[in-house]
Amino acid sequence: MSDLCDPAPYDALLLLSFGGPEGPDDVVPFLANVTRGRGIPEERLKEVGKHYFRFGGISPINAQNRALLDALRKDFAEHDLDLPVYWGNRNWAPYLTDTLREMVADGRHRIAVLATSAYASYSGCRQYRENLAESLATLEAEGLPVPRVDKLRHYFNHPGFVRPMVDGVLASLADLPEDVRAAAHLAFTTHSIPVSAADTSGPVEGHGDGGAYVAAHLDIARLIVDAVREETGIAHPWKLVYQSRSGAPHIPWLEPDICDHLESLHGEGVPAVVMAPIGFVSDHMEVLYDLDTEATAKAAELGLPVRRSATVGADPRFAAAVRELVLERAGTERGCAPERCALGALGPSHDLCPVGCCPARAPRPAAAGADSPYA
């Protein structure tokens, strides 16, 4: 097999995602999984779940992951990459542990892992690694073989992730009324996280002032703005803003919130806004509700024309990027020096999360890092 399409030492790819309910009866059990250990009463979970009930109790994330699975398998087959693709979730079926059991039963020993989170943070990286370690410990306790898992590097600045977002912003601008298009503001959105978690995101040497989480989002926002300017001749004003805050009010989280930002822009006389959810891989519930429902309603209340650009989802260019990431990591593991594609000022991120990267408040074992108990 040519080195250009050789996945060795990997014998499988695991798509690792958050999971979501697929019907009304799933909502409260799903949220109980998400909040396990926090002692949140069922009535509160029902209140939190109102966003899901509004859409029939169905999160779009599982359907979108199925579409991404199909896109990955199609791309792999078209490029003669003989690598089976599996899917496991952290918080709903198909559960990660069950998928790993299936992979072991199928004889898989060395697994590349793609998480549906593109940026460094505790919730976007280390928590996935903790879930992997927990599942591997379960397999070990059951007397099953424990496979080696390697999480693929952060892909926020891979061309196959960035270019679809550029096209999404261009399409949204083109959809605005012509008389407000040229002066439209670009609001790049991502999930708000506690300031303390942002400041400690990424490797230790980059901690402080938003850490790797904020730095990466700012870098990608600049890339998109520059690409839009190159293609339209217009330098649109822009800002990185946040959404989907869920923490206690007394704990500082990243701001400004998208709805507050829309109010500020309206007060400044901005004629239109494109909301670009660069922090999300697909149009899951936090995009569907927090942007398409809540923020869009706020804009309508203000009389502010607004459009929401598409996420990457199952774009074939993203599927191709995943293939490139798998082959890049495979080549590195074989001792080669493959090309590592990355746009912007930050360059390609690390393959192996270093000690102290995105620390948890209560330390737990995490796989696929320098501190992994499963080498």
mmCIF file with all atom_site columns, C-alpha atoms in Angstrom, residues 9-86:
data_model
loop_
_atom_site.group_PDB
_atom_site.id
_atom_site.type_symbol
_atom_site.label_atom_id
_atom_site.label_alt_id
_atom_site.label_comp_id
_atom_site.label_asym_id
_atom_site.label_entity_id
_atom_site.label_seq_id
_atom_site.pdbx_PDB_ins_code
_atom_site.Cartn_x
_atom_site.Cartn_y
_atom_site.Cartn_z
_atom_site.occupancy
_atom_site.B_iso_or_equiv
_atom_site.pdbx_formal_charge
_atom_site.auth_seq_id
_atom_site.auth_comp_id
_atom_site.auth_asym_id
_atom_site.auth_atom_id
_atom_site.pdbx_PDB_model_num
ATOM 1  C CA . PRO A 1 9  ? -0.766  1.510  12.551 1.00 0.00 ? 9  PRO A CA 1
ATOM 2  C CA . TYR A 1 10 ? -4.477  2.343  12.780 1.00 0.00 ? 10 TYR A CA 1
ATOM 3  C CA . ASP A 1 11 ? -7.088  -0.288 12.070 1.00 0.00 ? 11 ASP A CA 1
ATOM 4  C CA . ALA A 1 12 ? -10.189 1.874  12.737 1.00 0.00 ? 12 ALA A CA 1
ATOM 5  C CA . LEU A 1 13 ? -11.453 5.426  13.121 1.00 0.00 ? 13 LEU A CA 1
ATOM 6  C CA . LEU A 1 14 ? -13.826 6.309  15.955 1.00 0.00 ? 14 LEU A CA 1
ATOM 7  C CA . LEU A 1 15 ? -16.151 9.297  15.569 1.00 0.00 ? 15 LEU A CA 1
ATOM 8  C CA . LEU A 1 16 ? -16.629 10.481 19.148 1.00 0.00 ? 16 LEU A CA 1
ATOM 9  C CA . SER A 1 17 ? -19.463 12.916 19.818 1.00 0.00 ? 17 SER A CA 1
ATOM 10 C CA . PHE A 1 18 ? -21.643 14.372 22.553 1.00 0.00 ? 18 PHE A CA 1
ATOM 11 C CA . GLY A 1 19 ? -24.897 12.596 21.759 1.00 0.00 ? 19 GLY A CA 1
ATOM 12 C CA . GLY A 1 20 ? -28.463 13.809 22.002 1.00 0.00 ? 20 GLY A CA 1
ATOM 13 C CA . PRO A 1 21 ? -32.040 12.637 22.603 1.00 0.00 ? 21 PRO A CA 1
ATOM 14 C CA . GLU A 1 22 ? -34.037 11.196 19.717 1.00 0.00 ? 22 GLU A CA 1
ATOM 15 C CA . GLY A 1 23 ? -37.507 11.502 21.220 1.00 0.00 ? 23 GLY A CA 1
ATOM 16 C CA . PRO A 1 24 ? -39.417 13.098 24.136 1.00 0.00 ? 24 PRO A CA 1
ATOM 17 C CA . ASP A 1 25 ? -38.849 10.119 26.451 1.00 0.00 ? 25 ASP A CA 1
ATOM 18 C CA . ASP A 1 26 ? -35.086 10.454 25.961 1.00 0.00 ? 26 ASP A CA 1
ATOM 19 C CA . VAL A 1 27 ? -34.736 14.088 27.054 1.00 0.00 ? 27 VAL A CA 1
ATOM 20 C CA . VAL A 1 28 ? -34.614 13.779 30.852 1.00 0.00 ? 28 VAL A CA 1
ATOM 21 C CA . PRO A 1 29 ? -32.471 10.579 30.875 1.00 0.00 ? 29 PRO A CA 1
ATOM 22 C CA . PHE A 1 30 ? -30.087 12.258 28.410 1.00 0.00 ? 30 PHE A CA 1
ATOM 23 C CA . LEU A 1 31 ? -29.779 15.363 30.573 1.00 0.00 ? 31 LEU A CA 1
ATOM 24 C CA . ALA A 1 32 ? -29.283 13.143 33.628 1.00 0.00 ? 32 ALA A CA 1
ATOM 25 C CA . ASN A 1 33 ? -26.314 11.595 31.814 1.00 0.00 ? 33 ASN A CA 1
ATOM 26 C CA . VAL A 1 34 ? -24.906 15.029 30.940 1.00 0.00 ? 34 VAL A CA 1
ATOM 27 C CA . THR A 1 35 ? -25.219 16.296 34.528 1.00 0.00 ? 35 THR A CA 1
ATOM 28 C CA . ARG A 1 36 ? -24.371 13.032 36.321 1.00 0.00 ? 36 ARG A CA 1
ATOM 29 C CA . GLY A 1 37 ? -22.885 13.615 39.768 1.00 0.00 ? 37 GLY A CA 1
ATOM 30 C CA . ARG A 1 38 ? -24.291 17.134 40.200 1.00 0.00 ? 38 ARG A CA 1
ATOM 31 C CA . GLY A 1 39 ? -27.454 16.114 42.051 1.00 0.00 ? 39 GLY A CA 1
ATOM 32 C CA . ILE A 1 40 ? -29.824 18.056 39.784 1.00 0.00 ? 40 ILE A CA 1
ATOM 33 C CA . PRO A 1 41 ? -33.500 17.116 40.457 1.00 0.00 ? 41 PRO A CA 1
ATOM 34 C CA . GLU A 1 42 ? -35.701 15.752 37.689 1.00 0.00 ? 42 GLU A CA 1
ATOM 35 C CA . GLU A 1 43 ? -37.973 18.812 37.666 1.00 0.00 ? 43 GLU A CA 1
ATOM 36 C CA . ARG A 1 44 ? -34.998 21.029 36.960 1.00 0.00 ? 44 ARG A CA 1
ATOM 37 C CA . LEU A 1 45 ? -33.910 18.703 34.141 1.00 0.00 ? 45 LEU A CA 1
ATOM 38 C CA . LYS A 1 46 ? -37.384 19.009 32.605 1.00 0.00 ? 46 LYS A CA 1
ATOM 39 C CA . GLU A 1 47 ? -37.044 22.784 32.715 1.00 0.00 ? 47 GLU A CA 1
ATOM 40 C CA . VAL A 1 48 ? -33.588 22.646 31.150 1.00 0.00 ? 48 VAL A CA 1
ATOM 41 C CA . GLY A 1 49 ? -34.961 20.282 28.511 1.00 0.00 ? 49 GLY A CA 1
ATOM 42 C CA . LYS A 1 50 ? -37.561 22.742 27.224 1.00 0.00 ? 50 LYS A CA 1
ATOM 43 C CA . HIS A 1 51 ? -35.341 23.515 24.231 1.00 0.00 ? 51 HIS A CA 1
ATOM 44 C CA . TYR A 1 52 ? -35.477 19.855 23.208 1.00 0.00 ? 52 TYR A CA 1
ATOM 45 C CA . PHE A 1 53 ? -39.219 19.508 23.867 1.00 0.00 ? 53 PHE A CA 1
ATOM 46 C CA . ARG A 1 54 ? -39.781 22.510 21.613 1.00 0.00 ? 54 ARG A CA 1
ATOM 47 C CA . PHE A 1 55 ? -38.384 20.383 18.759 1.00 0.00 ? 55 PHE A CA 1
ATOM 48 C CA . GLY A 1 56 ? -40.241 17.197 19.626 1.00 0.00 ? 56 GLY A CA 1
ATOM 49 C CA . GLY A 1 57 ? -37.558 15.991 22.034 1.00 0.00 ? 57 GLY A CA 1
ATOM 50 C CA . ILE A 1 58 ? -35.165 15.374 19.150 1.00 0.00 ? 58 ILE A CA 1
ATOM 51 C CA . SER A 1 59 ? -31.673 16.784 18.932 1.00 0.00 ? 59 SER A CA 1
ATOM 52 C CA . PRO A 1 60 ? -30.372 17.047 15.379 1.00 0.00 ? 60 PRO A CA 1
ATOM 53 C CA . ILE A 1 61 ? -26.866 15.989 16.417 1.00 0.00 ? 61 ILE A CA 1
ATOM 54 C CA . ASN A 1 62 ? -27.293 12.241 15.959 1.00 0.00 ? 62 ASN A CA 1
ATOM 55 C CA . ALA A 1 63 ? -28.719 12.608 12.444 1.00 0.00 ? 63 ALA A CA 1
ATOM 56 C CA . GLN A 1 64 ? -25.858 14.947 11.600 1.00 0.00 ? 64 GLN A CA 1
ATOM 57 C CA . ASN A 1 65 ? -23.318 12.452 12.899 1.00 0.00 ? 65 ASN A CA 1
ATOM 58 C CA . ARG A 1 66 ? -24.892 9.758  10.736 1.00 0.00 ? 66 ARG A CA 1
ATOM 59 C CA . ALA A 1 67 ? -24.516 12.076 7.750  1.00 0.00 ? 67 ALA A CA 1
ATOM 60 C CA . LEU A 1 68 ? -20.876 12.694 8.665  1.00 0.00 ? 68 LEU A CA 1
ATOM 61 C CA . LEU A 1 69 ? -20.294 8.941  8.995  1.00 0.00 ? 69 LEU A CA 1
ATOM 62 C CA . ASP A 1 70 ? -21.681 8.457  5.495  1.00 0.00 ? 70 ASP A CA 1
ATOM 63 C CA . ALA A 1 71 ? -19.481 11.266 4.163  1.00 0.00 ? 71 ALA A CA 1
ATOM 64 C CA . LEU A 1 72 ? -16.363 9.814  5.799  1.00 0.00 ? 72 LEU A CA 1
ATOM 65 C CA . ARG A 1 73 ? -17.024 6.309  4.519  1.00 0.00 ? 73 ARG A CA 1
ATOM 66 C CA . LYS A 1 74 ? -17.705 7.645  1.024  1.00 0.00 ? 74 LYS A CA 1
ATOM 67 C CA . ASP A 1 75 ? -14.518 9.722  1.001  1.00 0.00 ? 75 ASP A CA 1
ATOM 68 C CA . PHE A 1 76 ? -12.411 6.851  2.371  1.00 0.00 ? 76 PHE A CA 1
ATOM 69 C CA . ALA A 1 77 ? -13.758 4.462  -0.257 1.00 0.00 ? 77 ALA A CA 1
ATOM 70 C CA . GLU A 1 78 ? -13.168 6.939  -3.086 1.00 0.00 ? 78 GLU A CA 1
ATOM 71 C CA . HIS A 1 79 ? -9.548  7.339  -1.998 1.00 0.00 ? 79 HIS A CA 1
ATOM 72 C CA . ASP A 1 80 ? -8.855  3.639  -1.363 1.00 0.00 ? 80 ASP A CA 1
ATOM 73 C CA . LEU A 1 81 ? -8.422  4.187  2.346  1.00 0.00 ? 81 LEU A CA 1
ATOM 74 C CA . ASP A 1 82 ? -9.282  0.839  3.901  1.00 0.00 ? 82 ASP A CA 1
ATOM 75 C CA . LEU A 1 83 ? -10.281 1.985  7.374  1.00 0.00 ? 83 LEU A CA 1
ATOM 76 C CA . PRO A 1 84 ? -13.600 1.143  9.047  1.00 0.00 ? 84 PRO A CA 1
ATOM 77 C CA . VAL A 1 85 ? -15.399 4.023  10.787 1.00 0.00 ? 85 VAL A CA 1
ATOM 78 C CA . TYR A 1 86 ? -17.307 3.557  14.047 1.00 0.00 ? 86 TYR A CA 1
#
